[in-house]
Coordinates of C-alpha atoms in Angstrom, one line a residue:
Chain A
M1 CA 100.6 -14.9 2.4
A2 CA 98.3 -17.4 0.8
S3 CA 101.0 -19.8 0.1
E4 CA 102.1 -19.5 3.7
T5 CA 98.7 -20.4 4.9
H6 CA 98.6 -23.3 2.5
G7 CA 102.0 -24.3 3.6
A8 CA 101.0 -24.3 7.3
D9 CA 97.9 -26.3 6.4
A10 CA 99.9 -28.8 4.5
A11 CA 102.3 -29.1 7.4
H12 CA 99.3 -29.5 9.6
A13 CA 97.7 -32.0 7.4
G14 CA 101.0 -33.8 7.2
N15 CA 101.3 -34.5 10.9
S16 CA 97.6 -34.6 11.7
M17 CA 97.8 -38.3 11.9
G18 CA 100.0 -38.0 15.0
E19 CA 98.4 -34.9 16.3
A20 CA 95.4 -35.0 18.6
F21 CA 91.9 -34.8 17.1
P22 CA 91.0 -31.1 17.6
P23 CA 88.3 -31.4 20.3
F24 CA 90.9 -33.4 22.3
D25 CA 93.5 -30.7 21.9
V26 CA 94.3 -30.1 25.6
A27 CA 96.0 -26.7 24.8
T28 CA 92.7 -25.0 24.2
F29 CA 91.0 -26.4 27.4
Q30 CA 91.9 -23.7 29.8
S31 CA 90.6 -20.8 27.7
Q32 CA 87.5 -22.8 26.7
L33 CA 86.7 -23.5 30.3
F34 CA 87.3 -19.9 31.2
W35 CA 85.0 -18.5 28.5
L36 CA 82.4 -21.1 29.1
A37 CA 82.3 -20.1 32.7
I38 CA 82.0 -16.4 31.7
A39 CA 79.3 -17.2 29.1
F40 CA 77.3 -19.4 31.5
V41 CA 77.5 -17.0 34.5
L42 CA 76.7 -14.0 32.2
L43 CA 73.7 -15.7 30.6
Y44 CA 72.5 -17.0 34.0
V45 CA 72.6 -13.5 35.6
L46 CA 71.0 -11.9 32.6
L47 CA 68.2 -14.4 32.4
S48 CA 67.5 -14.8 36.1
Y49 CA 67.6 -11.1 36.9
V50 CA 66.4 -9.4 33.7
V51 CA 64.5 -11.8 31.5
L52 CA 62.8 -14.4 33.6
P53 CA 61.1 -12.2 36.2
K54 CA 59.6 -10.2 33.4
L55 CA 58.6 -13.2 31.3
G56 CA 57.2 -15.0 34.3
G57 CA 55.4 -11.8 35.4
M58 CA 53.8 -11.4 32.0
I59 CA 52.5 -15.0 32.0
E60 CA 51.3 -14.7 35.5
E61 CA 49.6 -11.4 34.7
R62 CA 47.8 -13.0 31.7
K63 CA 46.7 -15.9 33.9
N64 CA 45.4 -13.6 36.5
K65 CA 43.6 -11.5 33.9
I66 CA 42.0 -14.5 32.3
A67 CA 41.0 -15.8 35.8
S68 CA 39.5 -12.4 36.8
D69 CA 37.7 -12.1 33.5
L70 CA 36.2 -15.5 34.0
D71 CA 35.2 -14.6 37.5
E72 CA 33.6 -11.4 36.2
A73 CA 31.7 -13.3 33.6
A74 CA 30.5 -15.9 36.2
R75 CA 29.4 -13.0 38.4
M76 CA 27.5 -11.4 35.6
K77 CA 25.9 -14.7 34.6
A78 CA 24.8 -15.2 38.2
E79 CA 23.3 -11.7 38.2
A80 CA 21.5 -12.3 35.0
D81 CA 20.1 -15.6 36.4
A82 CA 19.0 -13.8 39.6
S83 CA 17.2 -11.2 37.4
I84 CA 15.5 -13.9 35.5
V85 CA 14.3 -15.6 38.7
E86 CA 13.2 -12.2 40.1
M87 CA 11.3 -11.4 36.8
D88 CA 9.6 -14.8 36.9
K89 CA 8.5 -14.1 40.5
Q90 CA 7.1 -10.7 39.7
L91 CA 5.4 -12.1 36.6
A92 CA 3.7 -14.8 38.7
V93 CA 2.7 -12.2 41.3
A94 CA 1.3 -9.9 38.6
R95 CA -0.5 -12.8 37.0
A96 CA -2.1 -13.8 40.3
E97 CA -3.1 -10.3 41.0
A98 CA -4.7 -10.0 37.6
R99 CA -6.6 -13.3 38.1
A100 CA -7.8 -12.2 41.6
S101 CA -9.0 -8.9 40.3
A102 CA -10.8 -10.5 37.3
E103 CA -12.4 -13.0 39.7
K104 CA -13.6 -10.2 42.0
T105 CA -15.0 -8.2 39.2
R106 CA -16.8 -11.2 37.8
S107 CA -18.3 -12.1 41.2
E108 CA -19.4 -8.5 41.7
I109 CA -21.0 -8.5 38.3
D110 CA -22.7 -11.9 39.1
Q111 CA -23.9 -10.5 42.3
R112 CA -25.3 -7.4 40.7
I113 CA -26.9 -9.5 38.0
S114 CA -28.5 -11.8 40.4
A115 CA -29.7 -8.9 42.6
A116 CA -31.1 -7.1 39.6
S117 CA -32.8 -10.2 38.3
A118 CA -34.2 -11.1 41.7
A119 CA -35.7 -7.6 42.0
K120 CA -37.1 -7.8 38.5
N121 CA -38.5 -11.3 39.2
A122 CA -40.2 -10.1 42.4
E123 CA -41.7 -7.1 40.5
L124 CA -42.8 -9.4 37.8
D125 CA -44.3 -11.9 40.3
Q126 CA -46.2 -9.1 41.9
T127 CA -47.5 -7.8 38.6
L128 CA -48.5 -11.3 37.7
S129 CA -50.2 -12.0 40.9
E130 CA -52.0 -8.7 40.6
A131 CA -53.1 -9.5 37.1
E132 CA -54.2 -13.0 38.2
A133 CA -56.2 -11.5 41.0
R134 CA -57.8 -9.1 38.5
I135 CA -58.5 -11.9 36.2
E136 CA -60.0 -13.9 39.0
E137 CA -62.1 -10.9 40.0
M138 CA -63.3 -10.3 36.5
K139 CA -63.9 -14.0 36.0
A140 CA -66.0 -14.1 39.2
A141 CA -67.9 -11.0 38.0
A142 CA -68.4 -12.6 34.6
M143 CA -69.5 -15.8 36.2
A144 CA -72.1 -13.9 38.3
N145 CA -73.4 -12.2 35.2
V146 CA -73.5 -15.5 33.4
S147 CA -75.9 -17.0 35.9
D148 CA -78.1 -13.9 35.8
I149 CA -78.2 -14.0 32.0
A150 CA -78.8 -17.7 32.0
R151 CA -81.6 -17.3 34.5
E152 CA -83.2 -14.5 32.5
A153 CA -82.8 -16.4 29.3
T154 CA -84.2 -19.5 30.8
A155 CA -87.2 -17.6 32.2
T156 CA -87.8 -15.9 28.9
I157 CA -87.5 -19.2 26.9
L158 CA -89.8 -20.9 29.4
A159 CA -92.2 -18.0 29.2
Q160 CA -92.2 -18.2 25.4
L161 CA -92.8 -21.9 25.6
G162 CA -95.6 -21.3 28.0
T163 CA -94.2 -23.4 30.7
K164 CA -94.8 -22.0 34.2
A165 CA -91.8 -22.3 36.6
T166 CA -91.1 -20.5 39.7
P167 CA -88.0 -18.3 39.7
K168 CA -86.9 -20.5 42.5
Q169 CA -86.9 -23.6 40.3
I170 CA -85.2 -21.8 37.5
E171 CA -82.7 -20.5 39.8
S172 CA -81.8 -23.9 41.2
S173 CA -81.6 -25.8 37.9
V174 CA -79.6 -23.0 36.2
S175 CA -77.1 -22.8 38.9
K176 CA -77.0 -26.6 39.0
S177 CA -76.1 -26.8 35.3
I178 CA -73.7 -24.0 35.5
D179 CA -72.0 -25.8 38.3
E180 CA -71.9 -28.9 36.1
M181 CA -70.4 -26.9 33.3
M182 CA -67.9 -25.3 35.5
A183 CA -66.9 -28.6 36.9
Chain B
M1 CA 95.8 -28.5 -1.7
M2 CA 92.6 -26.5 -1.4
G3 CA 90.6 -29.6 -2.0
Q4 CA 92.5 -31.4 0.7
M5 CA 91.7 -28.7 3.2
A6 CA 88.1 -28.5 2.2
L7 CA 87.8 -32.3 2.6
D8 CA 89.4 -32.4 6.1
P9 CA 86.2 -32.9 8.2
M10 CA 88.1 -32.3 11.4
H11 CA 89.3 -28.8 10.5
Q12 CA 86.0 -27.2 11.6
F13 CA 86.5 -28.3 15.2
K14 CA 89.9 -26.6 15.4
V15 CA 89.8 -23.7 17.8
E16 CA 91.9 -20.8 16.6
T17 CA 93.2 -18.1 18.9
L18 CA 92.0 -14.7 18.0
R19 CA 93.8 -12.8 20.8
E20 CA 96.1 -14.1 23.5
F21 CA 95.5 -13.4 27.1
S22 CA 96.7 -15.0 30.3
I23 CA 96.2 -14.4 34.0
G24 CA 98.8 -15.8 36.3
G25 CA 99.8 -18.4 33.8
F26 CA 96.2 -19.4 33.2
D27 CA 95.5 -19.2 29.5
I28 CA 92.3 -17.2 28.8
S29 CA 92.9 -16.4 25.2
F30 CA 89.9 -15.2 23.2
T31 CA 89.4 -17.9 20.6
T32 CA 86.9 -18.7 17.9
A33 CA 85.1 -20.9 20.4
S34 CA 84.9 -18.0 22.9
L35 CA 83.6 -15.8 20.1
A36 CA 80.8 -18.4 19.4
L37 CA 79.9 -18.7 23.1
M38 CA 79.8 -14.9 23.5
L39 CA 77.7 -14.6 20.4
V40 CA 75.2 -17.2 21.7
V41 CA 74.9 -15.2 25.0
V42 CA 74.4 -12.0 23.0
I43 CA 71.9 -13.4 20.6
V44 CA 69.9 -15.3 23.2
F45 CA 69.7 -12.3 25.5
A46 CA 68.9 -9.9 22.6
L47 CA 66.1 -12.1 21.4
L48 CA 64.6 -12.5 24.9
F49 CA 65.1 -8.8 25.6
F50 CA 63.2 -8.0 22.5
A51 CA 60.5 -10.4 23.7
I52 CA 60.0 -8.6 27.0
S53 CA 60.6 -5.1 25.8
K54 CA 56.9 -4.3 25.2
P55 CA 54.9 -6.7 27.4
K56 CA 51.3 -7.0 26.3
I57 CA 48.4 -9.1 27.5
V58 CA 47.9 -10.3 24.0
P59 CA 51.5 -11.1 23.1
S60 CA 53.4 -9.9 20.1
R61 CA 55.2 -12.6 18.0
M62 CA 58.5 -12.3 19.8
Q63 CA 56.8 -12.2 23.2
S64 CA 55.0 -15.4 22.2
V65 CA 58.2 -17.1 21.3
G66 CA 59.8 -16.0 24.6
E67 CA 56.8 -17.2 26.6
L68 CA 56.8 -20.4 24.6
G69 CA 60.4 -21.1 25.6
Y70 CA 59.6 -20.2 29.2
E71 CA 56.6 -22.4 29.4
F72 CA 58.4 -25.2 27.6
V73 CA 61.3 -25.3 30.2
A74 CA 59.0 -24.5 33.1
N75 CA 56.7 -27.5 32.3
M76 CA 59.7 -29.7 31.8
V77 CA 60.9 -28.8 35.3
R78 CA 57.4 -29.2 36.8
D79 CA 56.8 -32.5 35.2
T80 CA 60.1 -34.1 36.1
I81 CA 60.9 -32.5 39.5
G82 CA 57.6 -31.0 40.6
E83 CA 56.6 -27.6 41.9
E84 CA 59.6 -27.3 44.3
G85 CA 62.0 -27.8 41.4
I86 CA 61.1 -24.3 40.2
K87 CA 64.0 -22.8 42.2
F88 CA 66.3 -24.5 39.7
F89 CA 64.4 -23.1 36.8
P90 CA 66.8 -20.2 36.0
F91 CA 69.7 -22.7 36.0
I92 CA 67.9 -25.2 33.7
F93 CA 66.6 -22.4 31.4
T94 CA 70.2 -21.1 31.1
L95 CA 71.5 -24.5 30.4
F96 CA 68.9 -25.2 27.8
L97 CA 69.3 -21.9 26.0
L98 CA 73.1 -22.1 26.1
V99 CA 73.2 -25.6 24.6
F100 CA 70.5 -24.9 22.1
G101 CA 72.1 -21.6 21.1
C102 CA 75.5 -23.3 20.6
N103 CA 73.9 -26.1 18.6
M104 CA 72.0 -23.7 16.4
L105 CA 75.0 -21.3 15.9
G106 CA 77.0 -24.3 14.9
M107 CA 74.6 -24.8 12.0
I108 CA 75.9 -21.6 10.5
P109 CA 79.0 -22.4 8.3
Y110 CA 82.4 -21.2 9.6
F111 CA 81.3 -20.9 13.2
V112 CA 83.0 -23.2 15.7
T113 CA 80.4 -25.2 17.6
P114 CA 81.1 -25.0 21.3
T115 CA 79.0 -28.1 22.0
A116 CA 81.2 -30.1 19.7
Q117 CA 84.1 -29.5 22.1
I118 CA 84.4 -32.3 24.7
V119 CA 85.7 -29.9 27.3
V120 CA 82.6 -27.7 27.0
T121 CA 80.1 -30.6 27.2
A122 CA 82.1 -32.3 30.0
A123 CA 82.2 -29.0 32.0
L124 CA 78.4 -28.6 31.7
A125 CA 77.8 -32.2 32.6
L126 CA 80.1 -32.0 35.6
L127 CA 78.3 -28.8 36.6
V128 CA 75.0 -30.7 36.6
F129 CA 76.6 -33.6 38.4
F130 CA 78.1 -31.6 41.2
T131 CA 74.9 -29.4 41.5
V132 CA 73.0 -32.6 42.1
I133 CA 75.4 -33.9 44.7
V134 CA 75.9 -30.7 46.6
F135 CA 72.2 -29.8 46.6
G136 CA 71.2 -33.4 47.4
F137 CA 73.4 -33.4 50.5
I138 CA 72.2 -29.9 51.5
R139 CA 68.6 -30.8 51.2
N140 CA 68.6 -34.4 52.5
G141 CA 71.8 -34.6 54.5
I142 CA 73.1 -38.1 54.7
G143 CA 69.6 -39.3 53.6
F144 CA 70.7 -38.5 50.1
L145 CA 72.6 -41.8 50.1
K146 CA 69.2 -43.6 50.0
L147 CA 69.5 -42.8 46.3
F148 CA 71.7 -45.8 46.0
V149 CA 69.4 -48.1 47.9
P150 CA 66.2 -48.9 46.1
S151 CA 63.3 -49.4 48.5
G152 CA 61.3 -52.6 48.8
V153 CA 64.1 -54.8 47.5
P154 CA 65.1 -58.0 49.5
L155 CA 68.5 -57.7 51.2
P156 CA 70.4 -60.2 49.1
L157 CA 69.5 -58.3 46.0
L158 CA 70.8 -55.1 47.5
F159 CA 74.3 -56.4 47.3
L160 CA 73.9 -56.6 43.6
L161 CA 71.8 -53.4 43.1
V162 CA 73.6 -50.9 45.2
P163 CA 76.9 -51.2 43.3
L164 CA 74.9 -50.9 40.0
E165 CA 73.1 -47.8 41.3
I166 CA 76.4 -46.3 42.3
I167 CA 78.0 -47.0 39.0
S168 CA 75.1 -45.7 37.1
F169 CA 75.2 -42.5 39.2
F170 CA 78.8 -41.9 38.6
V171 CA 78.6 -42.7 34.9
R172 CA 76.0 -39.9 34.4
P173 CA 78.4 -37.0 33.7
L174 CA 80.2 -39.2 31.2
T175 CA 77.1 -40.2 29.2
L176 CA 75.6 -36.8 29.5
S177 CA 78.6 -35.1 28.0
L178 CA 79.4 -37.7 25.5
R179 CA 75.9 -37.9 24.1
L180 CA 75.8 -34.2 23.3
F181 CA 79.4 -34.0 22.1
G182 CA 79.1 -37.2 20.0
N183 CA 75.8 -36.2 18.3
I184 CA 76.9 -32.7 17.4
L185 CA 80.4 -33.8 16.3
A186 CA 79.1 -36.7 14.2
G187 CA 76.4 -34.5 12.5
H188 CA 79.0 -31.9 11.6
I189 CA 81.4 -34.4 10.3
V190 CA 78.8 -36.0 8.1
L191 CA 77.6 -32.7 6.8
K192 CA 81.2 -31.6 6.1
L193 CA 81.9 -34.9 4.3
F194 CA 78.8 -34.6 2.0
V195 CA 79.5 -31.0 1.2
G196 CA 83.2 -31.9 0.7
F197 CA 82.2 -34.6 -1.8
T198 CA 79.9 -32.2 -3.7
V199 CA 82.7 -29.7 -4.0
A200 CA 85.3 -32.3 -4.9
L201 CA 83.1 -33.9 -7.6
L202 CA 82.2 -30.4 -9.1
G203 CA 86.0 -29.6 -8.9
T204 CA 86.8 -32.5 -11.3
A205 CA 85.1 -30.4 -14.0
S206 CA 84.4 -33.7 -15.9
F207 CA 81.4 -35.9 -16.4
L208 CA 81.9 -36.9 -12.7
S209 CA 80.5 -33.5 -11.8
V210 CA 77.0 -34.8 -12.6
F211 CA 77.2 -37.1 -9.6
A212 CA 77.8 -34.1 -7.3
I213 CA 74.0 -34.0 -7.1
A214 CA 73.8 -37.0 -4.9
P215 CA 76.0 -35.8 -2.0
F216 CA 74.4 -32.3 -2.5
F217 CA 70.9 -33.6 -1.7
L218 CA 72.2 -35.8 1.1
A219 CA 73.9 -32.7 2.6
L220 CA 70.6 -30.9 2.2
A221 CA 68.7 -33.6 4.0
F222 CA 71.3 -33.9 6.7
T223 CA 71.1 -30.1 7.3
A224 CA 67.4 -30.5 8.1
L225 CA 68.1 -33.5 10.3
E226 CA 70.9 -31.6 12.1
F227 CA 68.5 -28.7 12.9
L228 CA 66.3 -31.4 14.5
V229 CA 69.3 -32.9 16.3
A230 CA 70.4 -29.4 17.5
F231 CA 67.0 -29.0 19.2
L232 CA 66.7 -32.6 20.3
Q233 CA 70.1 -32.8 22.0
A234 CA 69.5 -29.6 23.8
Y235 CA 66.2 -30.9 25.0
I236 CA 67.6 -34.3 26.0
F237 CA 70.5 -32.6 27.9
T238 CA 68.0 -30.4 29.7
V239 CA 65.5 -33.2 30.5
L240 CA 68.2 -35.4 31.9
T241 CA 69.4 -32.5 34.0
C242 CA 65.9 -32.3 35.4
V243 CA 65.8 -36.0 36.0
Y244 CA 69.1 -36.0 37.8
L245 CA 68.1 -33.0 39.9
N246 CA 64.9 -34.8 40.7
D247 CA 67.1 -37.3 42.6
A248 CA 68.4 -34.5 44.7
F249 CA 64.8 -33.6 45.6
H250 CA 63.5 -37.1 46.0
P251 CA 66.4 -39.5 46.7
S252 CA 64.3 -42.5 47.9
H253 CA 62.7 -44.2 44.9

């Protein structure tokens, strides 16, 4: 068997110079074309009806998924941004409210303080004017006493000195000097 | 004699019949090349089926790989043709995976590489070529012929340019098929040669065996390069398909 194969090979090798180079061996062309056609059509059918729709579908599906995920993310970001804006707005409103309420309270307190102090001032002014009036009264009373005492003392001193003077003279000179003093 | 067989770099491209069939005189024998093609279809479909079996929003590894391939080809179609080119997406995706799968399967020793068979690459290139022509005429009617008339060129120059455009258009299936075929064929021949040298040098069982290390490392480096080429050629084939299809969508340029 082995020697036979070798023999055939040797024979083949022997006339290979004259024989066609194997790829140009026309005898095999018919069957090669036939099987190539079978292989090509088979592969074409398998790929275009089984493999490619599925492969393309998977890629398409992934693209859609990524696109929809991105959309979802964008939507959520927009929502978050809107919430931030809303929060800022509410914060500003609350701040303004707080400021207004503080301002109101302060003005109320100021009003009360000024009202209270005005009342107190009026009271104090009245007390003061009353006291001044009393002082004036007492001062007038004291002044009246002073001229009496001065007149008596002058009359007494003059009597002691033996100088005669009418009460009228005493009266006028004393009141004159008091007036001078007071001035 | 073993050595001679191992050294024959063309042997790997020989298509052996596994089982003979024929329909109405048409030979449809199941060969090693047919086996490789069928394996590619099965493996590609199995991997992709695994990728879509448990779809998740956060993809599993296989699902990621599947989606990566999908996006890779889809972006290629979008960038070269535009959004309307997406109706050719299954066609282009199939083309890419079939060529890429064949190139990669060919990297496994003892498998016939279907893309190193000129008849296979020529058939694929002609499929693209006729798809462009048929779709171009369906979409644009006779306006598809504007493809050969560059706009904004003075009339005398057109006498020179139109024949050039026509030649370059009709040469496309040739270049498209030969580029893929040549790259894969050459890569496999080079690999086979270096591996063959390594084996032959080791086979001398003398001080020459020491030198086997040089072709061994070269073979290693070329294997890495061939994986790159396997991907790159599939990519180039697919991109050019998109570029040619673009002409069917936008013939005036």
